[in-house]
PDB file of C-alpha atoms (C1' of nucleotides) in Angstrom:
ATOM      1  CA  MET A  30     -53.511-120.185  91.955  1.00  0.00           C
ATOM      2  CA  ASN A  31     -54.174-119.503  95.064  1.00  0.00           C
ATOM      3  CA  SER A  32     -51.504-117.690  97.320  1.00  0.00           C
ATOM      4  CA  SER A  33     -53.026-115.218  98.483  1.00  0.00           C
ATOM      5  CA  VAL A  34     -54.841-115.784 101.335  1.00  0.00           C
ATOM      6  CA  THR A  35     -56.188-112.423 101.865  1.00  0.00           C
ATOM      7  CA  ALA A  36     -56.865-112.754 105.554  1.00  0.00           C
ATOM      8  CA  THR A  37     -60.386-112.938 106.417  1.00  0.00           C
ATOM      9  CA  SER A  38     -61.249-113.042 109.963  1.00  0.00           C
ATOM     10  CA  GLU A  39     -59.330-114.623 112.414  1.00  0.00           C
ATOM     11  CA  PRO A  40     -61.526-117.900 112.961  1.00  0.00           C
ATOM     12  CA  THR A  41     -58.984-119.470 116.427  1.00  0.00           C
ATOM     13  CA  LEU A  42     -62.058-119.941 118.184  1.00  0.00           C
ATOM     14  CA  THR A  43     -64.141-121.917 116.293  1.00  0.00           C
ATOM     15  CA  ASP A  44     -60.981-124.233 115.271  1.00  0.00           C
ATOM     16  CA  LYS A  45     -60.600-125.545 118.283  1.00  0.00           C
ATOM     17  CA  PHE A  46     -63.650-127.354 118.271  1.00  0.00           C
ATOM     18  CA  GLN A  47     -62.793-128.718 114.566  1.00  0.00           C
ATOM     19  CA  ARG A  48     -61.569-132.940 113.977  1.00  0.00           C
ATOM     20  CA  GLY A  49     -59.772-131.469 110.719  1.00  0.00           C
ATOM     21  CA  ASN A  50     -59.282-127.581 109.946  1.00  0.00           C
ATOM     22  CA  VAL A  51     -60.241-128.756 106.400  1.00  0.00           C
ATOM     23  CA  LEU A  52     -63.254-126.292 107.784  1.00  0.00           C
ATOM     24  CA  ALA A  53     -60.470-123.106 108.434  1.00  0.00           C
ATOM     25  CA  SER A  54     -59.618-121.435 105.385  1.00  0.00           C
ATOM     26  CA  SER A  55     -56.344-120.583 106.324  1.00  0.00           C
ATOM     27  CA  CYS A  56     -55.773-124.678 105.541  1.00  0.00           C
ATOM     28  CA  PRO A  57     -53.600-125.656 103.141  1.00  0.00           C
ATOM     29  CA  SER A  58     -55.187-129.270 102.160  1.00  0.00           C
ATOM     30  CA  ARG A  59     -58.596-126.354 100.851  1.00  0.00           C
ATOM     31  CA  GLY A  60     -56.034-126.121  97.580  1.00  0.00           C
ATOM     32  CA  VAL A  61     -55.395-129.422  97.288  1.00  0.00           C
ATOM     33  CA  LEU A  62     -58.666-130.459  97.699  1.00  0.00           C
ATOM     34  CA  GLN A  63     -59.488-128.000  95.468  1.00  0.00           C
ATOM     35  CA  ASP A  64     -57.469-129.781  92.375  1.00  0.00           C
ATOM     36  CA  VAL A  65     -58.727-133.056  94.006  1.00  0.00           C
ATOM     37  CA  THR A  66     -62.712-132.376  93.122  1.00  0.00           C
ATOM     38  CA  SER A  67     -62.426-130.098  90.860  1.00  0.00           C
ATOM     39  CA  ARG A  68     -65.209-130.424  87.922  1.00  0.00           C
ATOM     40  CA  TRP A  69     -62.510-132.618  85.488  1.00  0.00           C
ATOM     41  CA  GLY A  70     -60.022-133.492  88.743  1.00  0.00           C
ATOM     42  CA  VAL A  71     -61.781-136.284  89.555  1.00  0.00           C
ATOM     43  CA  LEU A  72     -62.768-137.890  86.233  1.00  0.00           C
ATOM     44  CA  ALA A  73     -58.905-136.899  85.394  1.00  0.00           C
ATOM     45  CA  LEU A  74     -57.803-139.586  88.555  1.00  0.00           C
ATOM     46  CA  PHE A  75     -61.149-141.469  88.296  1.00  0.00           C
ATOM     47  CA  ALA A  76     -59.712-142.390  84.112  1.00  0.00           C
ATOM     48  CA  LEU A  77     -56.345-142.607  85.406  1.00  0.00           C
ATOM     49  CA  LEU A  78     -56.839-145.203  87.976  1.00  0.00           C
ATOM     50  CA  GLN A  79     -57.225-147.479  84.407  1.00  0.00           C
ATOM     51  CA  GLY A  80     -54.122-147.227  84.154  1.00  0.00           C
ATOM     52  CA  THR A  81     -51.657-144.474  81.805  1.00  0.00           C
ATOM     53  CA  HIS A  82     -52.829-142.697  79.314  1.00  0.00           C
ATOM     54  CA  ARG A  83     -51.536-140.086  76.696  1.00  0.00           C
ATOM     55  CA  PHE A  84     -52.541-136.752  76.659  1.00  0.00           C
ATOM     56  CA  SER A  85     -55.128-137.839  74.081  1.00  0.00           C
ATOM     57  CA  GLU A  86     -56.462-140.804  75.187  1.00  0.00           C
ATOM     58  CA  LEU A  87     -57.578-139.123  78.606  1.00  0.00           C
ATOM     59  CA  ARG A  88     -59.212-136.127  75.874  1.00  0.00           C
ATOM     60  CA  LYS A  89     -60.865-138.457  74.135  1.00  0.00           C
ATOM     61  CA  SER A  90     -62.484-140.606  77.345  1.00  0.00           C
ATOM     62  CA  ILE A  91     -63.368-137.683  79.186  1.00  0.00           C
ATOM     63  CA  THR A  92     -65.749-136.341  77.239  1.00  0.00           C
ATOM     64  CA  GLY A  93     -66.659-133.001  77.244  1.00  0.00           C
ATOM     65  CA  VAL A  94     -63.212-131.766  78.602  1.00  0.00           C
ATOM     66  CA  SER A  95     -61.188-129.108  76.376  1.00  0.00           C
ATOM     67  CA  GLU A  96     -57.601-129.566  75.920  1.00  0.00           C
ATOM     68  CA  LYS A  97     -56.523-126.397  77.874  1.00  0.00           C
ATOM     69  CA  MET A  98     -58.795-127.333  80.929  1.00  0.00           C
ATOM     70  CA  LEU A  99     -57.468-130.662  80.761  1.00  0.00           C
ATOM     71  CA  SER A 100     -54.133-129.716  80.192  1.00  0.00           C
ATOM     72  CA  GLN A 101     -54.156-127.002  83.416  1.00  0.00           C
ATOM     73  CA  THR A 102     -56.700-130.322  84.860  1.00  0.00           C
ATOM     74  CA  LEU A 103     -53.485-132.574  84.787  1.00  0.00           C
ATOM     75  CA  GLN A 104     -50.210-129.828  85.830  1.00  0.00           C
ATOM     76  CA  ALA A 105     -52.068-129.317  89.098  1.00  0.00           C
ATOM     77  CA  LEU A 106     -52.580-132.494  90.058  1.00  0.00           C
ATOM     78  CA  GLU A 107     -49.093-133.069  88.537  1.00  0.00           C
ATOM     79  CA  ALA A 108     -47.738-130.797  91.022  1.00  0.00           C
ATOM     80  CA  ASP A 109     -49.399-132.209  94.004  1.00  0.00           C
ATOM     81  CA  GLY A 110     -47.546-135.373  93.122  1.00  0.00           C
ATOM     82  CA  PHE A 111     -50.504-137.398  91.904  1.00  0.00           C
ATOM     83  CA  VAL A 112     -49.826-137.634  88.126  1.00  0.00           C
ATOM     84  CA  LEU A 113     -46.402-138.191  86.822  1.00  0.00           C
ATOM     85  CA  ARG A 114     -46.065-137.189  83.428  1.00  0.00           C
ATOM     86  CA  THR A 115     -43.528-138.707  81.394  1.00  0.00           C
ATOM     87  CA  ALA A 116     -42.116-137.088  78.252  1.00  0.00           C
ATOM     88  CA  HIS A 117     -40.213-139.208  75.269  1.00  0.00           C
ATOM     89  CA  PRO A 118     -38.228-137.511  73.271  1.00  0.00           C
ATOM     90  CA  VAL A 119     -39.638-138.072  69.695  1.00  0.00           C
ATOM     91  CA  ILE A 120     -41.281-136.668  67.134  1.00  0.00           C
ATOM     92  CA  PRO A 121     -44.133-136.051  67.362  1.00  0.00           C
ATOM     93  CA  PRO A 122     -44.678-135.740  70.552  1.00  0.00           C
ATOM     94  CA  HIS A 123     -45.180-139.395  73.215  1.00  0.00           C
ATOM     95  CA  VAL A 124     -46.626-137.555  76.477  1.00  0.00           C
ATOM     96  CA  GLU A 125     -47.707-140.755  78.106  1.00  0.00           C
ATOM     97  CA  TYR A 126     -49.666-139.532  82.443  1.00  0.00           C
ATOM     98  CA  SER A 127     -50.029-141.596  85.060  1.00  0.00           C
ATOM     99  CA  LEU A 128     -50.769-142.184  88.882  1.00  0.00           C
ATOM    100  CA  THR A 129     -48.147-141.795  91.238  1.00  0.00           C
ATOM    101  CA  ALA A 130     -48.016-143.994  94.932  1.00  0.00           C
ATOM    102  CA  SER A 131     -50.329-141.367  96.415  1.00  0.00           C
ATOM    103  CA  GLY A 132     -51.990-140.315  93.296  1.00  0.00           C
ATOM    104  CA  ARG A 133     -53.181-144.228  93.357  1.00  0.00           C
ATOM    105  CA  GLU A 134     -54.183-143.326  97.537  1.00  0.00           C
ATOM    106  CA  VAL A 135     -56.378-140.067  96.079  1.00  0.00           C
ATOM    107  CA  ALA A 136     -58.000-141.870  93.715  1.00  0.00           C
ATOM    108  CA  LYS A 137     -58.936-144.971  94.809  1.00  0.00           C
ATOM    109  CA  ARG A 138     -61.272-142.926  97.408  1.00  0.00           C
ATOM    110  CA  VAL A 139     -62.202-140.721  95.059  1.00  0.00           C
ATOM    111  CA  GLU A 140     -63.382-143.648  92.870  1.00  0.00           C
ATOM    112  CA  GLU A 141     -65.119-144.858  96.065  1.00  0.00           C
ATOM    113  CA  LEU A 142     -67.152-142.421  96.450  1.00  0.00           C
ATOM    114  CA  VAL A 143     -67.720-142.006  92.071  1.00  0.00           C
ATOM    115  CA  ASN A 144     -68.632-145.484  92.530  1.00  0.00           C
ATOM    116  CA  TRP A 145     -71.322-144.761  95.269  1.00  0.00           C
ATOM    117  CA  ILE A 146     -72.900-142.355  93.612  1.00  0.00           C
ATOM    118  CA  GLU A 147     -72.898-144.317  90.100  1.00  0.00           C
ATOM    119  CA  VAL A 148     -74.497-147.255  91.760  1.00  0.00           C
ATOM    120  CA  ASN A 149     -77.650-145.166  94.160  1.00  0.00           C
ATOM    121  CA  ILE A 150     -78.203-142.397  90.925  1.00  0.00           C
ATOM    122  CA  ASN A 151     -81.698-143.531  89.852  1.00  0.00           C
ATOM    123  CA  PRO A 152     -82.766-142.972  94.162  1.00  0.00           C
ATOM    124  CA  ILE A 153     -80.664-139.693  93.771  1.00  0.00           C
ATOM    125  CA  LEU A 154     -82.580-138.398  90.454  1.00  0.00           C
ATOM    126  CA  SER A 155     -86.019-139.696  91.909  1.00  0.00           C
ATOM    127  CA  ALA A 156     -85.357-137.594  94.753  1.00  0.00           C
ATOM    128  CA  ARG A 157     -84.403-134.461  92.423  1.00  0.00           C
ATOM    129  CA  ASP A 158     -87.640-134.647  90.936  1.00  0.00           C
ATOM    130  CA  GLU A 159     -89.633-135.187  94.181  1.00  0.00           C
ATOM    131  CA  TYR A 160     -87.417-131.749  95.350  1.00  0.00           C
ATOM    132  CA  THR A 161     -88.486-129.965  91.981  1.00  0.00           C
ATOM    133  CA  SER A 162     -91.678-130.989  91.465  1.00  0.00           C
ATOM    134  CA  LEU A 163     -92.824-129.994  95.628  1.00  0.00           C
ATOM    135  CA  LYS A 164     -90.924-126.246  94.192  1.00  0.00           C
ATOM    136  CA  SER A 165     -92.168-125.838  91.041  1.00  0.00           C
ATOM    137  CA  GLY A 166     -95.397-127.659  91.382  1.00  0.00           C
TER     138      GLY A 166
ATOM    139  CA  MET B  15     -79.417-127.798  86.734  1.00  0.00           C
ATOM    140  CA  ASN B  16     -78.222-129.607  84.209  1.00  0.00           C
ATOM    141  CA  SER B  17     -81.474-131.570  82.001  1.00  0.00           C
ATOM    142  CA  SER B  18     -81.149-130.901  78.586  1.00  0.00           C
ATOM    143  CA  VAL B  19     -78.736-133.275  77.298  1.00  0.00           C
ATOM    144  CA  THR B  20     -77.653-131.747  74.370  1.00  0.00           C
ATOM    145  CA  ALA B  21     -77.067-134.455  72.647  1.00  0.00           C
ATOM    146  CA  THR B  22     -73.117-134.737  71.983  1.00  0.00           C
ATOM    147  CA  SER B  23     -71.453-136.564  69.610  1.00  0.00           C
ATOM    148  CA  GLU B  24     -72.335-140.465  70.305  1.00  0.00           C
ATOM    149  CA  PRO B  25     -69.642-141.824  72.406  1.00  0.00           C
ATOM    150  CA  THR B  26     -71.313-145.292  71.807  1.00  0.00           C
ATOM    151  CA  LEU B  27     -67.588-147.255  71.168  1.00  0.00           C
ATOM    152  CA  THR B  28     -65.724-145.317  73.794  1.00  0.00           C
ATOM    153  CA  ASP B  29     -68.255-145.834  76.536  1.00  0.00           C
ATOM    154  CA  LYS B  30     -68.067-149.363  76.136  1.00  0.00           C
ATOM    155  CA  PHE B  31     -64.895-149.823  77.993  1.00  0.00           C
ATOM    156  CA  GLN B  32     -65.272-147.929  81.099  1.00  0.00           C
ATOM    157  CA  ARG B  33     -66.042-149.222  83.833  1.00  0.00           C
ATOM    158  CA  GLY B  34     -69.019-147.076  84.716  1.00  0.00           C
ATOM    159  CA  ASN B  35     -70.075-143.933  82.413  1.00  0.00           C
ATOM    160  CA  VAL B  36     -69.276-140.654  84.493  1.00  0.00           C
ATOM    161  CA  LEU B  37     -66.229-140.204  81.803  1.00  0.00           C
ATOM    162  CA  ALA B  38     -69.496-139.815  79.501  1.00  0.00           C
ATOM    163  CA  SER B  39     -70.726-135.717  79.172  1.00  0.00           C
ATOM    164  CA  SER B  40     -74.053-137.432  79.497  1.00  0.00           C
ATOM    165  CA  CYS B  41     -74.238-139.058  82.290  1.00  0.00           C
ATOM    166  CA  PRO B  42     -76.450-138.101  85.681  1.00  0.00           C
ATOM    167  CA  SER B  43     -73.781-138.411  87.374  1.00  0.00           C
ATOM    168  CA  ARG B  44     -71.778-135.753  86.813  1.00  0.00           C
ATOM    169  CA  GLY B  45     -74.310-133.045  88.025  1.00  0.00           C
ATOM    170  CA  VAL B  46     -74.621-135.120  91.567  1.00  0.00           C
ATOM    171  CA  LEU B  47     -70.957-135.509  91.580  1.00  0.00           C
ATOM    172  CA  GLN B  48     -70.321-131.663  91.397  1.00  0.00           C
ATOM    173  CA  ASP B  49     -73.159-130.714  93.803  1.00  0.00           C
ATOM    174  CA  VAL B  50     -70.474-133.241  96.309  1.00  0.00           C
ATOM    175  CA  THR B  51     -67.511-132.341  94.750  1.00  0.00           C
ATOM    176  CA  SER B  52     -68.034-128.337  94.830  1.00  0.00           C
ATOM    177  CA  ARG B  53     -65.998-126.314  96.582  1.00  0.00           C
ATOM    178  CA  TRP B  54     -68.538-125.870  99.699  1.00  0.00           C
ATOM    179  CA  GLY B  55     -70.174-128.796  99.475  1.00  0.00           C
ATOM    180  CA  VAL B  56     -67.385-131.298 100.376  1.00  0.00           C
ATOM    181  CA  LEU B  57     -67.043-128.759 103.277  1.00  0.00           C
ATOM    182  CA  ALA B  58     -70.353-128.875 104.302  1.00  0.00           C
ATOM    183  CA  LEU B  59     -70.855-132.427 103.724  1.00  0.00           C
ATOM    184  CA  PHE B  60     -67.315-132.495 106.220  1.00  0.00           C
ATOM    185  CA  ALA B  61     -69.067-130.311 108.470  1.00  0.00           C
ATOM    186  CA  LEU B  62     -72.701-132.047 108.951  1.00  0.00           C
ATOM    187  CA  LEU B  63     -71.191-135.063 109.371  1.00  0.00           C
ATOM    188  CA  GLN B  64     -70.800-133.657 113.215  1.00  0.00           C
ATOM    189  CA  GLY B  65     -74.313-133.726 113.734  1.00  0.00           C
ATOM    190  CA  THR B  66     -77.382-131.648 113.228  1.00  0.00           C
ATOM    191  CA  HIS B  67     -76.445-127.795 112.409  1.00  0.00           C
ATOM    192  CA  ARG B  68     -77.972-124.807 112.495  1.00  0.00           C
ATOM    193  CA  PHE B  69     -77.465-122.565 109.015  1.00  0.00           C
ATOM    194  CA  SER B  70     -75.490-119.465 111.121  1.00  0.00           C
ATOM    195  CA  GLU B  71     -73.315-122.619 112.928  1.00  0.00           C
ATOM    196  CA  LEU B  72     -72.495-123.516 109.861  1.00  0.00           C
ATOM    197  CA  ARG B  73     -71.760-120.741 108.711  1.00  0.00           C
ATOM    198  CA  LYS B  74     -69.726-119.762 111.499  1.00  0.00           C
ATOM    199  CA  SER B  75     -67.806-123.250 111.095  1.00  0.00           C
ATOM    200  CA  ILE B  76     -66.966-123.559 107.819  1.00  0.00           C
ATOM    201  CA  THR B  77     -64.231-120.464 107.637  1.00  0.00           C
ATOM    202  CA  GLY B  78     -64.931-118.285 104.130  1.00  0.00           C
ATOM    203  CA  VAL B  79     -68.587-119.430 102.791  1.00  0.00           C
ATOM    204  CA  SER B  80     -70.696-116.769 102.623  1.00  0.00           C
ATOM    205  CA  GLU B  81     -74.752-116.652 102.533  1.00  0.00           C
ATOM    206  CA  LYS B  82     -75.444-116.951  99.624  1.00  0.00           C
ATOM    207  CA  MET B  83     -72.862-119.813  98.468  1.00  0.00           C
ATOM    208  CA  LEU B  84     -74.080-121.919 101.741  1.00  0.00           C
ATOM    209  CA  SER B  85     -77.765-121.446 101.286  1.00  0.00           C
ATOM    210  CA  GLN B  86     -76.930-122.530  97.533  1.00  0.00           C
ATOM    211  CA  THR B  87     -74.985-125.151  98.926  1.00  0.00           C
ATOM    212  CA  LEU B  88     -77.674-126.319 100.449  1.00  0.00           C
ATOM    213  CA  GLN B  89     -79.837-126.652  98.556  1.00  0.00           C
ATOM    214  CA  ALA B  90     -78.013-128.347  95.677  1.00  0.00           C
ATOM    215  CA  LEU B  91     -77.439-131.365  98.373  1.00  0.00           C
ATOM    216  CA  GLU B  92     -80.749-131.087  99.958  1.00  0.00           C
ATOM    217  CA  ALA B  93     -82.409-131.007  96.099  1.00  0.00           C
ATOM    218  CA  ASP B  94     -80.024-134.656  95.807  1.00  0.00           C
ATOM    219  CA  GLY B  95     -81.628-135.601  98.858  1.00  0.00           C
ATOM    220  CA  PHE B  96     -78.629-135.963 101.232  1.00  0.00           C
ATOM    221  CA  VAL B  97     -79.732-132.834 103.106  1.00  0.00           C
ATOM    222  CA  LEU B  98     -82.620-133.171 105.692  1.00  0.00           C
ATOM    223  CA  ARG B  99     -83.236-129.094 106.201  1.00  0.00           C
ATOM    224  CA  THR B 100     -85.937-128.729 108.925  1.00  0.00           C
ATOM    225  CA  ALA B 101     -87.567-125.206 109.702  1.00  0.00           C
ATOM    226  CA  HIS B 102     -89.169-124.738 113.191  1.00  0.00           C
ATOM    227  CA  PRO B 103     -92.089-122.011 112.253  1.00  0.00           C
ATOM    228  CA  VAL B 104     -91.040-120.236 115.618  1.00  0.00           C
ATOM    229  CA  ILE B 105     -89.907-116.101 115.317  1.00  0.00           C
ATOM    230  CA  PRO B 106     -86.751-115.442 114.567  1.00  0.00           C
ATOM    231  CA  PRO B 107     -86.467-118.471 112.622  1.00  0.00           C
ATOM    232  CA  HIS B 108     -85.042-121.764 113.189  1.00  0.00           C
ATOM    233  CA  VAL B 109     -83.730-123.676 110.783  1.00  0.00           C
ATOM    234  CA  GLU B 110     -81.923-126.919 111.291  1.00  0.00           C
ATOM    235  CA  TYR B 111     -79.723-129.158 108.754  1.00  0.00           C
ATOM    236  CA  SER B 112     -78.941-132.857 108.799  1.00  0.00           C
ATOM    237  CA  LEU B 113     -77.977-135.631 106.673  1.00  0.00           C
ATOM    238  CA  THR B 114     -80.249-137.548 106.080  1.00  0.00           C
ATOM    239  CA  ALA B 115     -79.095-141.246 105.342  1.00  0.00           C
ATOM    240  CA  SER B 116     -78.201-141.536 101.954  1.00  0.00           C
ATOM    241  CA  GLY B 117     -76.208-138.467 103.115  1.00  0.00           C
ATOM    242  CA  ARG B 118     -74.373-140.004 104.991  1.00  0.00           C
ATOM    243  CA  GLU B 119     -73.518-142.822 102.798  1.00  0.00           C
ATOM    244  CA  VAL B 120     -71.461-139.592 100.625  1.00  0.00           C
ATOM    245  CA  ALA B 121     -69.869-137.978 103.029  1.00  0.00           C
ATOM    246  CA  LYS B 122     -68.965-140.675 104.739  1.00  0.00           C
ATOM    247  CA  ARG B 123     -67.296-141.283 101.690  1.00  0.00           C
ATOM    248  CA  VAL B 124     -65.996-137.597 101.332  1.00  0.00           C
ATOM    249  CA  GLU B 125     -64.714-137.703 104.781  1.00  0.00           C
ATOM    250  CA  GLU B 126     -61.824-140.548 103.881  1.00  0.00           C
ATOM    251  CA  LEU B 127     -60.576-138.265 100.843  1.00  0.00           C
ATOM    252  CA  VAL B 128     -60.611-135.250 102.881  1.00  0.00           C
ATOM    253  CA  ASN B 129     -58.753-137.391 106.032  1.00  0.00           C
ATOM    254  CA  TRP B 130     -56.521-139.346 103.946  1.00  0.00           C
ATOM    255  CA  ILE B 131     -55.457-134.978 102.536  1.00  0.00           C
ATOM    256  CA  GLU B 132     -55.097-134.188 105.538  1.00  0.00           C
ATOM    257  CA  VAL B 133     -52.943-136.510 106.807  1.00  0.00           C
ATOM    258  CA  ASN B 134     -50.506-136.452 104.111  1.00  0.00           C
ATOM    259  CA  ILE B 135     -50.933-132.824 103.355  1.00  0.00           C
ATOM    260  CA  ASN B 136     -46.748-131.952 104.241  1.00  0.00           C
ATOM    261  CA  PRO B 137     -45.581-134.475 101.637  1.00  0.00           C
ATOM    262  CA  ILE B 138     -48.198-133.590  99.360  1.00  0.00           C
ATOM    263  CA  LEU B 139     -47.138-129.621 100.323  1.00  0.00           C
ATOM    264  CA  SER B 140     -43.121-130.133  99.184  1.00  0.00           C
ATOM    265  CA  ALA B 141     -44.461-132.077  96.644  1.00  0.00           C
ATOM    266  CA  ARG B 142     -45.644-128.684  95.386  1.00  0.00           C
ATOM    267  CA  ASP B 143     -42.898-126.360  96.060  1.00  0.00           C
ATOM    268  CA  GLU B 144     -40.460-129.001  94.719  1.00  0.00           C
ATOM    269  CA  TYR B 145     -42.494-129.335  91.401  1.00  0.00           C
ATOM    270  CA  THR B 146     -42.848-125.515  91.604  1.00  0.00           C
ATOM    271  CA  SER B 147     -38.889-124.366  92.068  1.00  0.00           C
ATOM    272  CA  LEU B 148     -38.095-126.837  89.034  1.00  0.00           C
ATOM    273  CA  LYS B 149     -40.866-124.907  86.953  1.00  0.00           C
ATOM    274  CA  SER B 150     -39.564-121.446  87.684  1.00  0.00           C
ATOM    275  CA  GLY B 151     -36.240-121.866  89.915  1.00  0.00           C
TER     276      GLY B 151
ATOM    277  C1'  DC C  15     -82.263-115.588 112.409  1.00  0.00           C
ATOM    278  C1'  DA C  16     -82.621-117.307 107.505  1.00  0.00           C
ATOM    279  C1'  DG C  17     -82.835-116.441 103.423  1.00  0.00           C
ATOM    280  C1'  DC C  18     -83.809-114.519  98.412  1.00  0.00           C
ATOM    281  C1'  DA C  19     -83.331-110.414  94.779  1.00  0.00           C
ATOM    282  C1'  DT C  20     -79.671-107.433  92.563  1.00  0.00           C
ATOM    283  C1'  DC C  21     -75.698-105.496  90.691  1.00  0.00           C
ATOM    284  C1'  DC C  22     -71.400-106.472  89.096  1.00  0.00           C
ATOM    285  C1'  DG C  23     -66.276-107.614  89.352  1.00  0.00           C
ATOM    286  C1'  DG C  24     -63.101-111.608  88.857  1.00  0.00           C
ATOM    287  C1'  DT C  25     -62.432-116.348  87.182  1.00  0.00           C
ATOM    288  C1'  DT C  26     -62.792-119.798  84.604  1.00  0.00           C
ATOM    289  C1'  DC C  27     -64.137-121.730  80.478  1.00  0.00           C
ATOM    290  C1'  DG C  28     -63.991-122.776  75.606  1.00  0.00           C
ATOM    291  C1'  DA C  29     -63.070-121.939  70.170  1.00  0.00           C
ATOM    292  C1'  DT C  30     -59.575-120.686  68.041  1.00  0.00           C
ATOM    293  C1'  DA C  31     -54.949-119.757  67.150  1.00  0.00           C
ATOM    294  C1'  DC C  32     -50.087-121.214  66.613  1.00  0.00           C
ATOM    295  C1'  DT C  33     -45.585-123.593  68.339  1.00  0.00           C
ATOM    296  C1'  DG C  34     -42.489-127.349  68.920  1.00  0.00           C
TER     297       DG C  34
ATOM    298  C1'  DC D  29     -49.194-134.905  68.525  1.00  0.00           C
ATOM    299  C1'  DA D  30     -49.425-132.023  72.895  1.00  0.00           C
ATOM    300  C1'  DG D  31     -49.297-128.300  74.352  1.00  0.00           C
ATOM    301  C1'  DT D  32     -49.117-122.505  74.772  1.00  0.00           C
ATOM    302  C1'  DA D  33     -51.361-117.380  73.944  1.00  0.00           C
ATOM    303  C1'  DT D  34     -54.666-115.449  73.297  1.00  0.00           C
ATOM    304  C1'  DC D  35     -59.006-113.676  73.621  1.00  0.00           C
ATOM    305  C1'  DG D  36     -64.370-113.357  73.908  1.00  0.00           C
ATOM    306  C1'  DA D  37     -68.600-115.668  77.010  1.00  0.00           C
ATOM    307  C1'  DA D  38     -70.308-117.638  80.924  1.00  0.00           C
ATOM    308  C1'  DC D  39     -70.781-118.724  85.106  1.00  0.00           C
ATOM    309  C1'  DC D  40     -68.816-118.316  90.271  1.00  0.00           C
ATOM    310  C1'  DG D  41     -68.984-115.370  94.224  1.00  0.00           C
ATOM    311  C1'  DG D  42     -69.000-111.794  97.179  1.00  0.00           C
ATOM    312  C1'  DA D  43     -71.668-107.715  99.243  1.00  0.00           C
ATOM    313  C1'  DT D  44     -75.478-104.865  99.683  1.00  0.00           C
ATOM    314  C1'  DG D  45     -80.604-103.748 100.513  1.00  0.00           C
ATOM    315  C1'  DC D  46     -84.956-105.856 101.264  1.00  0.00           C
ATOM    316  C1'  DT D  47     -88.314-109.987 103.877  1.00  0.00           C
ATOM    317  C1'  DG D  48     -90.967-112.765 107.155  1.00  0.00           C
TER     318       DG D  48
END
DNA sequence: CAGCATCCGGTTCGATACTG
DNA sequence: CAGTATCGAACCGGATGCTG
C-alpha cells in the first residue's frame, strides 16, 4: 500500500526534538495511522465497537460506504491486526467481523475522539459558519 | 464543504440503534471528523500540542507536507475553531498558529490515539508482516 | 516569509458486472 | 451473501510561478 518510501530530504536534525516521531515521514506509524483515520476506517472501528457484524450489516450501518471501499478498509484493518475476519464455510457465505484485543484499544481511542466531536458539534458548526461569513461576507 | 445534504435514502430505522449518528452520512460530525483525521490534520494538531508555531516551523516539523496542503489543512482546522491564526503585520510577514481551547481538546484525543499506535507499533507491524506472508506466501 | 493561483499526474472512489 | 475485476470520473496533492 505504502511500501516505497521515496526518500524525501533527510529529517535528521528536526527529528531529535519530537516526542514521538510520527512527524517524520519515515515513521511506520504513519501508515497505520492512515488505516485507522481513513475516511471509512474510523467509522468501521466505531461500528465494530458495538460488537460483531456481518459484511452486509456494516455496509448498511455505515451509510454511504461502497462495497469496494468497505472491503478495502476491512482488509487494511485486518492486516494491522485490529479486525478479526471469520468466514463460515456455508452457502450462502457468512462472514463476521469483530475487533481483536488491540483493535478494541484503538477503537476506544477513536471513539473518544468521535464522541467528543459529536457532543461539541454545535459550537464547532457555529464557529465554521462565523468563519465562512467572515471570509465571504 | 459538505453543506448540501442531497438527502440520501432515509436511514430512520438504522439510526435508532446507533449511540451517535456519525454512521449516518447526513451527520455533520463526519465533515469535522474528516478535517481532524485527514492525513495532515492529525499531524498538525499533534504538532501544535507542543505550542505555538510559525508556518515554516510546522512545515519543517511535519515532514513531507507541502505548502499547499499545510495551508489547506490549517485553514480547515481554523474554520472549525480548532486552530487560531495570528498574523503580525510586519515585513517580512510573521504568522503564528496555536490551538484554541476546543482545539486542545480534540488534539489531546488525537494524541492519545497516535501515542497508542506508536507504543504498539512493533506488534502491529509484525501482525502486518504475518498477514502479508499468509496472503502471498 | 506566508500564501494563493494554476496546472497536471496519480490515486482514490463509485457503479457496474461478474464469481464462488 | 461476500466479495473481486474493471473502468471512467472525481478528487487529492505536488510543483511551479506569482503576490504583498
